[in-house]
Tab-separated table of N, CA and C in Angstrom:
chain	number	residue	atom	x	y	z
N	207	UNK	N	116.754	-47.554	1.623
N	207	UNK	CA	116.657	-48.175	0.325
N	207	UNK	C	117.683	-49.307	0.200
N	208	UNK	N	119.277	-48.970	0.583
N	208	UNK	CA	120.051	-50.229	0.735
N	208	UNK	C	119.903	-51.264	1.594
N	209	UNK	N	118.863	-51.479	2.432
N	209	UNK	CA	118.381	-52.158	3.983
N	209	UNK	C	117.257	-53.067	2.926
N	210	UNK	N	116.491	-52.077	2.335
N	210	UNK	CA	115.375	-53.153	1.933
N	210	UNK	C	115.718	-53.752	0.483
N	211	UNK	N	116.949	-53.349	-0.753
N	211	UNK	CA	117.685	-53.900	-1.400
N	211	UNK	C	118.676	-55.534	-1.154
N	212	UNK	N	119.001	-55.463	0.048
N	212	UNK	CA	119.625	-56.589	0.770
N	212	UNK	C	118.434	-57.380	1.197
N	213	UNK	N	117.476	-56.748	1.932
N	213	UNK	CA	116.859	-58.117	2.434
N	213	UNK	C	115.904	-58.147	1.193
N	214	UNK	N	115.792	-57.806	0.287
N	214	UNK	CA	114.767	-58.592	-1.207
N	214	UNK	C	115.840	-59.409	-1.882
N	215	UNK	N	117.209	-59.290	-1.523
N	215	UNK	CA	117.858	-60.055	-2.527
N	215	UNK	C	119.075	-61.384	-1.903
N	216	UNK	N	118.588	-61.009	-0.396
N	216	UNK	CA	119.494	-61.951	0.056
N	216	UNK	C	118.739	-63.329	0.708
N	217	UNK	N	118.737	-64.442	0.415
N	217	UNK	CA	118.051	-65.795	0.903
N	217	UNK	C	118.659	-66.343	1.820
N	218	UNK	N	120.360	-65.766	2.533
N	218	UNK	CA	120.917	-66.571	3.665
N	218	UNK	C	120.660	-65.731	4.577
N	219	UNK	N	119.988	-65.963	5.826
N	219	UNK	CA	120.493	-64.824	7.164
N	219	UNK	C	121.405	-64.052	7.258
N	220	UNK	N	122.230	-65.289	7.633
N	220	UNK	CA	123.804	-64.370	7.667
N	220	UNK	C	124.156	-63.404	7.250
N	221	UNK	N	123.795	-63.609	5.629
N	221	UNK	CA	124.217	-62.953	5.188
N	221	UNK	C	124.178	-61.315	4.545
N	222	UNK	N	122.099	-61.789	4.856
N	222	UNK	CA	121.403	-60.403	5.004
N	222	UNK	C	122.071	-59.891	6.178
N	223	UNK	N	122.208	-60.007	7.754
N	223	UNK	CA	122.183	-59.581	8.671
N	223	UNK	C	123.897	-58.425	8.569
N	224	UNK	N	124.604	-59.429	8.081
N	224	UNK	CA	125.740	-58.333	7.943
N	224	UNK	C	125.846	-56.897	6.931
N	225	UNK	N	125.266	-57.730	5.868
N	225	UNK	CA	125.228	-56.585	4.746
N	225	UNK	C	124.485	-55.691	5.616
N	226	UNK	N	123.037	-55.781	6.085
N	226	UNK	CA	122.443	-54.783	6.964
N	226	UNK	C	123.450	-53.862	7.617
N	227	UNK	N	123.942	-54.489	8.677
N	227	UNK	CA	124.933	-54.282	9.608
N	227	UNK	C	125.912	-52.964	8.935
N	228	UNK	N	126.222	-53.605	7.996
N	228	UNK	CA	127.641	-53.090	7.316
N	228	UNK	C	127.097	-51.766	6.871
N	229	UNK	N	125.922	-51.434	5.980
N	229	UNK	CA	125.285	-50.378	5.799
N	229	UNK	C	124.802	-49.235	6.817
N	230	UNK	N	124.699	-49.814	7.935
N	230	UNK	CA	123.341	-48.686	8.983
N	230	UNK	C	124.971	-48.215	9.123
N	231	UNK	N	126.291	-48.929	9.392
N	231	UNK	CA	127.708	-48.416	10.143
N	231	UNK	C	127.945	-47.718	9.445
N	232	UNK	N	127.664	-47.569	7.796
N	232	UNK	CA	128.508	-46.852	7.240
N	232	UNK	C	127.264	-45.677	6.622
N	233	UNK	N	126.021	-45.513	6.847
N	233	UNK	CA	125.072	-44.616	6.860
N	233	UNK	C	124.463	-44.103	8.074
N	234	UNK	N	124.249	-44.544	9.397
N	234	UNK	CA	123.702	-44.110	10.527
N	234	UNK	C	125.108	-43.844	11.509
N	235	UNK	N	124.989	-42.555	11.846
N	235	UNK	CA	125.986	-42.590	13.155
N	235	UNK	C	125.756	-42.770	14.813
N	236	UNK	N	125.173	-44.545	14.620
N	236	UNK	CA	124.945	-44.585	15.892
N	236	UNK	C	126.284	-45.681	16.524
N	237	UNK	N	127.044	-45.471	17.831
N	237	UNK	CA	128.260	-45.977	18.040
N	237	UNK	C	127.998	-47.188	18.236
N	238	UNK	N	126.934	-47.789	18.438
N	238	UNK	CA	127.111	-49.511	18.718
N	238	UNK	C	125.846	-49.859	17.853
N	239	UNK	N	125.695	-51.036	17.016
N	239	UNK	CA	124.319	-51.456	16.726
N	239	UNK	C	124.468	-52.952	16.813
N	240	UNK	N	123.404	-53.620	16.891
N	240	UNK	CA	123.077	-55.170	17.178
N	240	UNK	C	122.079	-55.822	17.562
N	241	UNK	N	121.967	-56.767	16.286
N	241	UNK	CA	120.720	-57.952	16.051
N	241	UNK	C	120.946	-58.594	16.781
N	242	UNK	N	119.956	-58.700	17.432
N	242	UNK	CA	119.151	-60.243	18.456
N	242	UNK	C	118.212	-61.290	17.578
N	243	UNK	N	118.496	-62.669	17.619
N	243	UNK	CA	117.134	-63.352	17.371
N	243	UNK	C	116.962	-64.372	18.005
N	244	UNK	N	115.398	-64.314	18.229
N	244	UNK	CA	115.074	-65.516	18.662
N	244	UNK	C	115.736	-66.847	18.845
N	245	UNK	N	115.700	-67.177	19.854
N	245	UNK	CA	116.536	-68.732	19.967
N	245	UNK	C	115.261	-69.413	20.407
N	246	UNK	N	114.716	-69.420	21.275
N	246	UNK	CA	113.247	-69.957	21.582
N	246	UNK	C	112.312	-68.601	21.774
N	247	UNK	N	111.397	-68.719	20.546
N	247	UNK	CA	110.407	-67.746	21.001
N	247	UNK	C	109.872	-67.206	22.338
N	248	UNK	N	109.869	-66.049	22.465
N	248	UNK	CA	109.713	-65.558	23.572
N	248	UNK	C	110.213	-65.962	24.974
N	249	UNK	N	111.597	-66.286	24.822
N	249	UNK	CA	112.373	-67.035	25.829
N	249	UNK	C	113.503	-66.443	25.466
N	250	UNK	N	114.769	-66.458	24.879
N	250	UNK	CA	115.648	-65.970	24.308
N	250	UNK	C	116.194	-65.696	23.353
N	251	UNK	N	117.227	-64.573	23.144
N	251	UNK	CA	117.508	-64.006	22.533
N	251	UNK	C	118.781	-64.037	22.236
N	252	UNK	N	119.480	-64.428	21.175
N	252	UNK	CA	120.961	-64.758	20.459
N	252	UNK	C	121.341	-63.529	20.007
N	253	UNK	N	122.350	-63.308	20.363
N	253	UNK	CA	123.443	-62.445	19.505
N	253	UNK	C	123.478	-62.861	17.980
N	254	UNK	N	123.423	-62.228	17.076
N	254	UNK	CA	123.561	-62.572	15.524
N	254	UNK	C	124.545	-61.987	14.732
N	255	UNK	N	124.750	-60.245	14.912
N	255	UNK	CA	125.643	-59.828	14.299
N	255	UNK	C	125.517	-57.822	14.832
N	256	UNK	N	126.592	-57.362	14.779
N	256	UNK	CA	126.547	-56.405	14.972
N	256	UNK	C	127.941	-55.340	14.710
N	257	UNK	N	127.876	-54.467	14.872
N	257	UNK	CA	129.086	-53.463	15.445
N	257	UNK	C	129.343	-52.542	16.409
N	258	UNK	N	130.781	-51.989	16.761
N	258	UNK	CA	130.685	-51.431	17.670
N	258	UNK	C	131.169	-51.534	18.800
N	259	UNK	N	131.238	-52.802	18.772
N	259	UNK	CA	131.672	-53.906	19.996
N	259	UNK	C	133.609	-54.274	20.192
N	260	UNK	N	133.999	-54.076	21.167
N	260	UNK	CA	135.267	-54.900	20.944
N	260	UNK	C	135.382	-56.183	20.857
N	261	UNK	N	136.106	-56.921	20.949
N	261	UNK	CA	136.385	-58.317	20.981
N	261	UNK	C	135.412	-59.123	22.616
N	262	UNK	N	136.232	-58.405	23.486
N	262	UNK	CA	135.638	-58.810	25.036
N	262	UNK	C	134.242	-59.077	25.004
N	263	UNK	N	133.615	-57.916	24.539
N	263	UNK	CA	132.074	-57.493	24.155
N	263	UNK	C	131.198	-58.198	23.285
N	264	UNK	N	132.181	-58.827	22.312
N	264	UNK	CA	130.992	-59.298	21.460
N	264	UNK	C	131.448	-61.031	21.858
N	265	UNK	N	132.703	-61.477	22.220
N	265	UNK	CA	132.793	-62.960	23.333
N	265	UNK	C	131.530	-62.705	24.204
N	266	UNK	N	131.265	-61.977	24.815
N	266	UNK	CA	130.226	-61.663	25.858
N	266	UNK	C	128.590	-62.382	25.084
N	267	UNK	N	128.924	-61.180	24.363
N	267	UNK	CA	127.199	-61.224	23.573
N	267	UNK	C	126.837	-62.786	22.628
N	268	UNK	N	128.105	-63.315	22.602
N	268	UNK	CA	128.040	-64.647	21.664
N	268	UNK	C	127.800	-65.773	22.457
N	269	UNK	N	128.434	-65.541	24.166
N	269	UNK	CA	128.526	-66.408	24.789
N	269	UNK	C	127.531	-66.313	25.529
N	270	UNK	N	126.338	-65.656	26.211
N	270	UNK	CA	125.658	-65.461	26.690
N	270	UNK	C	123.777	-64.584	25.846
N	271	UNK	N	123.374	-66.057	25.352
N	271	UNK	CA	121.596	-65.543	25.146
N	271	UNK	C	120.835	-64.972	26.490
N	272	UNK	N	120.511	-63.891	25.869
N	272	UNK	CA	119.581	-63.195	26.723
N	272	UNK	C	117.843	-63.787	27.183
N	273	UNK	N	118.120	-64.515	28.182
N	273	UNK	CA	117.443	-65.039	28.812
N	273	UNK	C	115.934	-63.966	29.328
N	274	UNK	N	114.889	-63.861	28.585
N	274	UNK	CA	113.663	-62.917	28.860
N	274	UNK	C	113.059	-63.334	30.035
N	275	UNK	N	113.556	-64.528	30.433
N	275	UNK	CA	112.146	-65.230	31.503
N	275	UNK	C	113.189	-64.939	32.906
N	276	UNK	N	114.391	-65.522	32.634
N	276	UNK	CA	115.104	-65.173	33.883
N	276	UNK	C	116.034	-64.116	34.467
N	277	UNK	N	116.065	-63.635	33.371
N	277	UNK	CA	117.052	-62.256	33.819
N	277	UNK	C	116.739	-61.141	34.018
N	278	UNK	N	117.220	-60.276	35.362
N	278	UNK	CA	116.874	-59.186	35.541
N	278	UNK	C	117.367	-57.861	34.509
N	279	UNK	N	116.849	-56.962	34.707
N	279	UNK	CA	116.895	-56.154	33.894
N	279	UNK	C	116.892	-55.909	32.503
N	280	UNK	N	115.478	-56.833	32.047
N	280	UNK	CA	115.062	-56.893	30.707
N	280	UNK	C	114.191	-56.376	30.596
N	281	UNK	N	113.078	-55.198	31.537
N	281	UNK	CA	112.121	-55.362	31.544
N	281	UNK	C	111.806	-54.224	30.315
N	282	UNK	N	112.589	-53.381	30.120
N	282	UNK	CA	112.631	-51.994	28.957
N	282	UNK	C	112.168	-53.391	27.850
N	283	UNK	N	113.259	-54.134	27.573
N	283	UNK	CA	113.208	-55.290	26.603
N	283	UNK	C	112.204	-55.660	26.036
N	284	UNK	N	111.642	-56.430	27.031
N	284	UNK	CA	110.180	-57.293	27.187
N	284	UNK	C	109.027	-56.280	26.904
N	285	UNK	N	108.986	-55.129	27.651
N	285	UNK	CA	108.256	-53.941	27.095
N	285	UNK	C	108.175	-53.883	25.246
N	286	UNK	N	108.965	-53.441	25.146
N	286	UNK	CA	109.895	-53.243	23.360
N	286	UNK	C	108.759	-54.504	22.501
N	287	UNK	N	108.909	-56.095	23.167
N	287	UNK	CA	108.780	-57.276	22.049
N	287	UNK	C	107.077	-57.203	22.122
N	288	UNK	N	106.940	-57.109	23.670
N	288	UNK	CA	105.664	-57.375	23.296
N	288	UNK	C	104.352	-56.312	23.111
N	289	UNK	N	104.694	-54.798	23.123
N	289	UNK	CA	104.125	-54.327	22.505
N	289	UNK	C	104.336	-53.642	20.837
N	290	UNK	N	105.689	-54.959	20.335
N	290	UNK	CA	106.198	-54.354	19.029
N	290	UNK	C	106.003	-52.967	18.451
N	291	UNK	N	106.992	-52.502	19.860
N	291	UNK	CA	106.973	-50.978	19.350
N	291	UNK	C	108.252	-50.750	20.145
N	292	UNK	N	109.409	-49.491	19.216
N	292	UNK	CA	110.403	-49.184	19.791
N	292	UNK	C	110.341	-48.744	20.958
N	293	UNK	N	111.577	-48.881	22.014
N	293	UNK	CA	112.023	-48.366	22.847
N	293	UNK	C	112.676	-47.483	23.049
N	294	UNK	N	112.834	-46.266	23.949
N	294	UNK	CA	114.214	-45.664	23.994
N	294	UNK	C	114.691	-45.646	25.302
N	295	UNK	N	115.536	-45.491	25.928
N	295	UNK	CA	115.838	-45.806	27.261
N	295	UNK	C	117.497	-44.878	27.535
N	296	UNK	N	116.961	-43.878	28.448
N	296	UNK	CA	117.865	-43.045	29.225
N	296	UNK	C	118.825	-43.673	29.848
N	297	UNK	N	118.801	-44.368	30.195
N	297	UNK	CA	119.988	-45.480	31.151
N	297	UNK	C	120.234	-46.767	30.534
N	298	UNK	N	120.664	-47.256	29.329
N	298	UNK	CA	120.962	-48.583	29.034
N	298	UNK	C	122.313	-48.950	29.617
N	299	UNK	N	122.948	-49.061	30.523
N	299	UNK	CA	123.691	-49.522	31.226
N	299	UNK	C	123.191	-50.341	32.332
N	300	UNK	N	121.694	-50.337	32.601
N	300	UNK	CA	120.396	-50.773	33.341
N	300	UNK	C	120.642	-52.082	32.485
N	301	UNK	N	120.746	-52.185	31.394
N	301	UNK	CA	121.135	-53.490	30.059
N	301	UNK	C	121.705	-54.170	29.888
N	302	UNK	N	123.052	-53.614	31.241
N	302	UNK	CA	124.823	-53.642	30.410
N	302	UNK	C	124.655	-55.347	31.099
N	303	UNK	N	125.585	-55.997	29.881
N	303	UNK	CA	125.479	-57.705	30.088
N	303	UNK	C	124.125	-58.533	29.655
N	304	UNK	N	123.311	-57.818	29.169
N	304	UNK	CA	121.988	-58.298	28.456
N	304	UNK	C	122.295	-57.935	26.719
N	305	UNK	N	122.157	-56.506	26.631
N	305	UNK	CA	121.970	-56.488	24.840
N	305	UNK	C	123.172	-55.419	25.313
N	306	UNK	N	123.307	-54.451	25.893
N	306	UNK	CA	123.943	-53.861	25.902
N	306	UNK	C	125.376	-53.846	26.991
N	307	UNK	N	126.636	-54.465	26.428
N	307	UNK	CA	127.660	-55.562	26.480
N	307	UNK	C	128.821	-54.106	27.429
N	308	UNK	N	129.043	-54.548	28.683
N	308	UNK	CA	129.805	-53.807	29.482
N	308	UNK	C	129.601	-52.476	29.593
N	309	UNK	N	128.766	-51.651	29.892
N	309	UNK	CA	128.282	-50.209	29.555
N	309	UNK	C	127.941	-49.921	30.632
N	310	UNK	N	129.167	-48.928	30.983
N	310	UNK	CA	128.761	-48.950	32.764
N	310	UNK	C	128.148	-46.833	32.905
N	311	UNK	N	127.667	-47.019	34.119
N	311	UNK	CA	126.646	-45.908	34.348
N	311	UNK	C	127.796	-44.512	34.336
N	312	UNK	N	127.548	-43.517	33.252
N	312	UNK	CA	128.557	-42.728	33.053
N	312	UNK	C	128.791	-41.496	34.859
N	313	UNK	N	129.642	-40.919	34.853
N	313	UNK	CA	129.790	-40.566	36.119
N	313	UNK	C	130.072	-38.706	35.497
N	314	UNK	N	130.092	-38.202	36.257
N	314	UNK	CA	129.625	-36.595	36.630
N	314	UNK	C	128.914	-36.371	35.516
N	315	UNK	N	129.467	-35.352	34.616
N	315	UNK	CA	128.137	-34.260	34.464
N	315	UNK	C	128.455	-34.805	32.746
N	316	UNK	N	129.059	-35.658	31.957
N	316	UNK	CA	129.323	-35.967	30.947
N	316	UNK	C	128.124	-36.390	30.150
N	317	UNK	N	128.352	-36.887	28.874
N	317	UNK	CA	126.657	-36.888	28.171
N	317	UNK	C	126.225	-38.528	28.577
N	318	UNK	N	125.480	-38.745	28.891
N	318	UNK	CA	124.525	-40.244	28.815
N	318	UNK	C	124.183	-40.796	27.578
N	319	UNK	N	124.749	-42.064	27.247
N	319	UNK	CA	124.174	-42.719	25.883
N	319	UNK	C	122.824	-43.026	26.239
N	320	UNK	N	121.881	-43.288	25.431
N	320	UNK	CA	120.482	-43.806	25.058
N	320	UNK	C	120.581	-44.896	24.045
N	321	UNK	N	119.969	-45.846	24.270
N	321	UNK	CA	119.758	-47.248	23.624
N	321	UNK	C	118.116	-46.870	23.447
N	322	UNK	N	118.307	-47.628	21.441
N	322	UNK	CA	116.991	-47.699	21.520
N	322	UNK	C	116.671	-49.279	20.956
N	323	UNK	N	115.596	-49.539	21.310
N	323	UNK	CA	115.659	-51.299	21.182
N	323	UNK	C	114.261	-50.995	19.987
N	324	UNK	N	114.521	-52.290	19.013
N	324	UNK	CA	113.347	-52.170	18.267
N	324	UNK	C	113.098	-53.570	17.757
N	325	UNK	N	112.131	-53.903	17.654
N	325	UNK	CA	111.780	-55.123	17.307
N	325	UNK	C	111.627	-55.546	15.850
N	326	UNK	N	112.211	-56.474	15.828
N	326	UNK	CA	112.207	-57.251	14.441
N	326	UNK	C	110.882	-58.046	14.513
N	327	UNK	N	109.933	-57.331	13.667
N	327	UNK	CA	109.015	-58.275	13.652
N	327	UNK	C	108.020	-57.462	12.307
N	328	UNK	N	107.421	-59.168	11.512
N	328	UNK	CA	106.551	-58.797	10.335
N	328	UNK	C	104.859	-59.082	11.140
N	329	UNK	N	104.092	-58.554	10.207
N	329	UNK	CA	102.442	-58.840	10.713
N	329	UNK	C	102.248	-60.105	11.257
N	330	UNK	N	102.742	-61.082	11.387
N	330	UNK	CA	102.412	-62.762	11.893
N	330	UNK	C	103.678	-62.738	13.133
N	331	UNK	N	104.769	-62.260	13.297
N	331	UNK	CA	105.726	-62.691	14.141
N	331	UNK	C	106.718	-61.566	14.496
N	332	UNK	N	107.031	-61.880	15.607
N	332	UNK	CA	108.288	-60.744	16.173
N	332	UNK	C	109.569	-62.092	15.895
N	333	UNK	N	110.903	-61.535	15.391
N	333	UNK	CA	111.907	-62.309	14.698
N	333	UNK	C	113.071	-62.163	15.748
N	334	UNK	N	112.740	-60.467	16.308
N	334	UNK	CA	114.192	-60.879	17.440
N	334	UNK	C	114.300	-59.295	17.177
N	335	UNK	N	115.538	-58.149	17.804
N	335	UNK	CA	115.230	-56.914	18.013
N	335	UNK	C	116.493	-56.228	16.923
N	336	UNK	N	116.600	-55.182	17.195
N	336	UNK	CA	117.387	-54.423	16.381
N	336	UNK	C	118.254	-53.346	17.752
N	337	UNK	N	118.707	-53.283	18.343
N	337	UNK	CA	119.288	-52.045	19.678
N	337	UNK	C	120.397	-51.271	19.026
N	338	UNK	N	120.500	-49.932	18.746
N	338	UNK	CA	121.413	-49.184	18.742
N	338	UNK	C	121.963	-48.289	19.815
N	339	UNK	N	122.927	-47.780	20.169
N	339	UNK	CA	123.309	-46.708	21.093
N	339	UNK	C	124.083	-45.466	20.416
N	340	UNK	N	123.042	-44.682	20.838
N	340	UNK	CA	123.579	-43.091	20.735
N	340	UNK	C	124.212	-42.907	21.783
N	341	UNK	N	125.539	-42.143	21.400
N	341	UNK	CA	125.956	-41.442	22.384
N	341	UNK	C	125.754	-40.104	22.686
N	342	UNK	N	125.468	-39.077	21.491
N	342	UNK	CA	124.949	-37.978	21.030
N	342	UNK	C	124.133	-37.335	22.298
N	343	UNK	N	124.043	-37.590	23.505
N	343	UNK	CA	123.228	-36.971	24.255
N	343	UNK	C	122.513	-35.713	24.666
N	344	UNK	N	123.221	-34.785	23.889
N	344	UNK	CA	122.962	-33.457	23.743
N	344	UNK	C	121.750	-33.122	22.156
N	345	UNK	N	121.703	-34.095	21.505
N	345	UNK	CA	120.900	-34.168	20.373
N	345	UNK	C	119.605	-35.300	20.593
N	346	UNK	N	118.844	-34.903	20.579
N	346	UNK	CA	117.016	-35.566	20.918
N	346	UNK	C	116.900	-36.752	20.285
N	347	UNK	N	115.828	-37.791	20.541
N	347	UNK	CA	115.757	-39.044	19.625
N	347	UNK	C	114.374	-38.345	18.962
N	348	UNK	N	114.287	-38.254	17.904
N	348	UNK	CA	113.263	-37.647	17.243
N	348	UNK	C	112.542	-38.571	16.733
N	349	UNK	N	111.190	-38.546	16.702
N	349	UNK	CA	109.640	-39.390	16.429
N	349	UNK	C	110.587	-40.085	14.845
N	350	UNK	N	111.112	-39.483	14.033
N	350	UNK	CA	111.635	-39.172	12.750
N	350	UNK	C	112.503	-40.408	12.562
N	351	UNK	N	113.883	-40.367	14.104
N	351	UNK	CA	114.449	-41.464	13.992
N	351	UNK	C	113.835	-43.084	14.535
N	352	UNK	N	112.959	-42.648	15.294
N	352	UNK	CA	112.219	-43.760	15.741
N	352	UNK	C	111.282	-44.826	14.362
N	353	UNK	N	110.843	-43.575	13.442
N	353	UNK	CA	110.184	-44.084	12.932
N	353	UNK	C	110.989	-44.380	11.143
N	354	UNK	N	112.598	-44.360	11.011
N	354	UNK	CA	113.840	-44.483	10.458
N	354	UNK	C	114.059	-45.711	10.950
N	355	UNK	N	114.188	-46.118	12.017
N	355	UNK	CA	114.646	-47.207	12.417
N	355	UNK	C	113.347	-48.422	12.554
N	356	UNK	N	112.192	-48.107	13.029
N	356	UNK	CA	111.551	-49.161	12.684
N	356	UNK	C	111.424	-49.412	11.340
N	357	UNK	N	111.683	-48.667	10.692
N	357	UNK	CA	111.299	-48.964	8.774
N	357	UNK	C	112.104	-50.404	8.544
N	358	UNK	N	113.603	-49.937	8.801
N	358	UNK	CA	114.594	-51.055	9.030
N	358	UNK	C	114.341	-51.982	9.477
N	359	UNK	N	113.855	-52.360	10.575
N	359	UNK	CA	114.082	-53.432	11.254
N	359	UNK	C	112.712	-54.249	10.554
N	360	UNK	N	111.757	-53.440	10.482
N	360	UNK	CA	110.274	-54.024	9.644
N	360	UNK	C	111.163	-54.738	8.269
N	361	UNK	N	111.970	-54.288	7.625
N	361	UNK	CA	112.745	-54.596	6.036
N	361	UNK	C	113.628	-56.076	6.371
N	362	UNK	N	114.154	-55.658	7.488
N	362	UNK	CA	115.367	-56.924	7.937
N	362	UNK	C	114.249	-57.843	8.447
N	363	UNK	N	113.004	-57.880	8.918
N	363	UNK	CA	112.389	-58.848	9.402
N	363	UNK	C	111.214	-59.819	8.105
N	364	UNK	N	111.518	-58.913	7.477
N	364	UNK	CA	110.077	-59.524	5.899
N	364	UNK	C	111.782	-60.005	5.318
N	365	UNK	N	112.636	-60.367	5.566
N	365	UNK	CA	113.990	-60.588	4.656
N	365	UNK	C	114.169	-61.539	5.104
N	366	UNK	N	114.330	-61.769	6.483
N	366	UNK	CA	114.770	-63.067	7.441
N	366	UNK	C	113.306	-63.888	7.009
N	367	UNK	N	112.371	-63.924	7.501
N	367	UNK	CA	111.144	-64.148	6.921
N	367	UNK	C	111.001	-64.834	5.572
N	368	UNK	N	111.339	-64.505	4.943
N	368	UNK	CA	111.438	-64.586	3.508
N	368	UNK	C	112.707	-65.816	3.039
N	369	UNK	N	113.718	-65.683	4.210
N	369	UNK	CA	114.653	-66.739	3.810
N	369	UNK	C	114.584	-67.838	4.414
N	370	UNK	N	114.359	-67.544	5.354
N	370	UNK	CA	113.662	-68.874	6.250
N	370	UNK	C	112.447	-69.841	5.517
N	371	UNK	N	112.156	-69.114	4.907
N	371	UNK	CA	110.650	-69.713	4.134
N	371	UNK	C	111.286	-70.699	2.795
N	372	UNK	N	112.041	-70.088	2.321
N	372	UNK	CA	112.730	-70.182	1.434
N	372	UNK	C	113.904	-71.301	1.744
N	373	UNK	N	114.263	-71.614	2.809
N	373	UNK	CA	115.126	-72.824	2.988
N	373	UNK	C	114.339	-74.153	3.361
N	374	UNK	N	112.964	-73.228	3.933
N	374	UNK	CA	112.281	-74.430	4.354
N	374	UNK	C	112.058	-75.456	3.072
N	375	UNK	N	111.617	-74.470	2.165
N	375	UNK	CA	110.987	-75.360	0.810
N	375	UNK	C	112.245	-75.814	0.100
């Protein structure tokens, strides 16, 4: 309800994207979250705003668009945009230096984070993704949260949508 409150009332990106941001951190306990958008349709993908991240991590993610056409290990990604439907992915360290910023492959018997990638996109357009990481590995990604988190990202994408339209005119 506070996700789709912000994007009906906010007309700057920015500024939707943080308020978003600022809410899922302080209502969802997932340890990292972060918007991607479009920089050239279906070509790359910008860092926009997120949490979770240290300093190193998000220099990383600011300084480097995720390149769909040339970079390896996007393919979970590319899966995700173009059948605009969430992802979840057992190994996002498979990611690490794409959306998911230094995340290296955990070692013995400790829990495995899961990244789930979701696409920002309204009925006419995909806008760019939504990726969170659980670390929770001992607790399931349930149909429940899958379908929690696309609600969101569907709200943040009719918002961006909506402001964009709105600067145009």
């Amino acid at each position: 309800q506070e996700v789709g409150q912000i994007a009906a009332s906010n007309l700057d990106v920015d500024l939707l994207l943080q308020e978003t941001v600022g809410v899922l951190k302080k209502r969802l306990a997932y340890e990292q979250c972060c918007i991607f958008l479009y920089e050239e349709p279906g070509q790359k993908l910008v860092f926009a705003t997120g949490y979770g991240c240290n300093r190193r991590q998000l220099d990383m993610l600011q300084s480097n668009p995720v390149d769909l056409i040339a970079e390896t290990g996007t393919d979970l990604l590319k899966s995700a945009l173009a059948e605009m439907a969430p992802v979840v992915t057992e190994a996002p360290w498979k990611m690490a230096g794409t959306i998911f910023p230094e995340l290296g492959r955990p070692t013995g018997n400790g829990p495995s984070p899961r990244g789930i990638i979701v696409p920002l996109a309204t009925n006419k357009a995909t806008i760019g993704i939504l990726t969170v990481l659980e670390s929770e590995a001992n607790v399931s990604v349930t149909t429940s949260d899958i379908n929690f988190l696309r609600a969101i990202a569907s709200q943040v994408a009719v918002g961006i949508h909506n402001a964009v339209a709105f600067q145009k005119l």
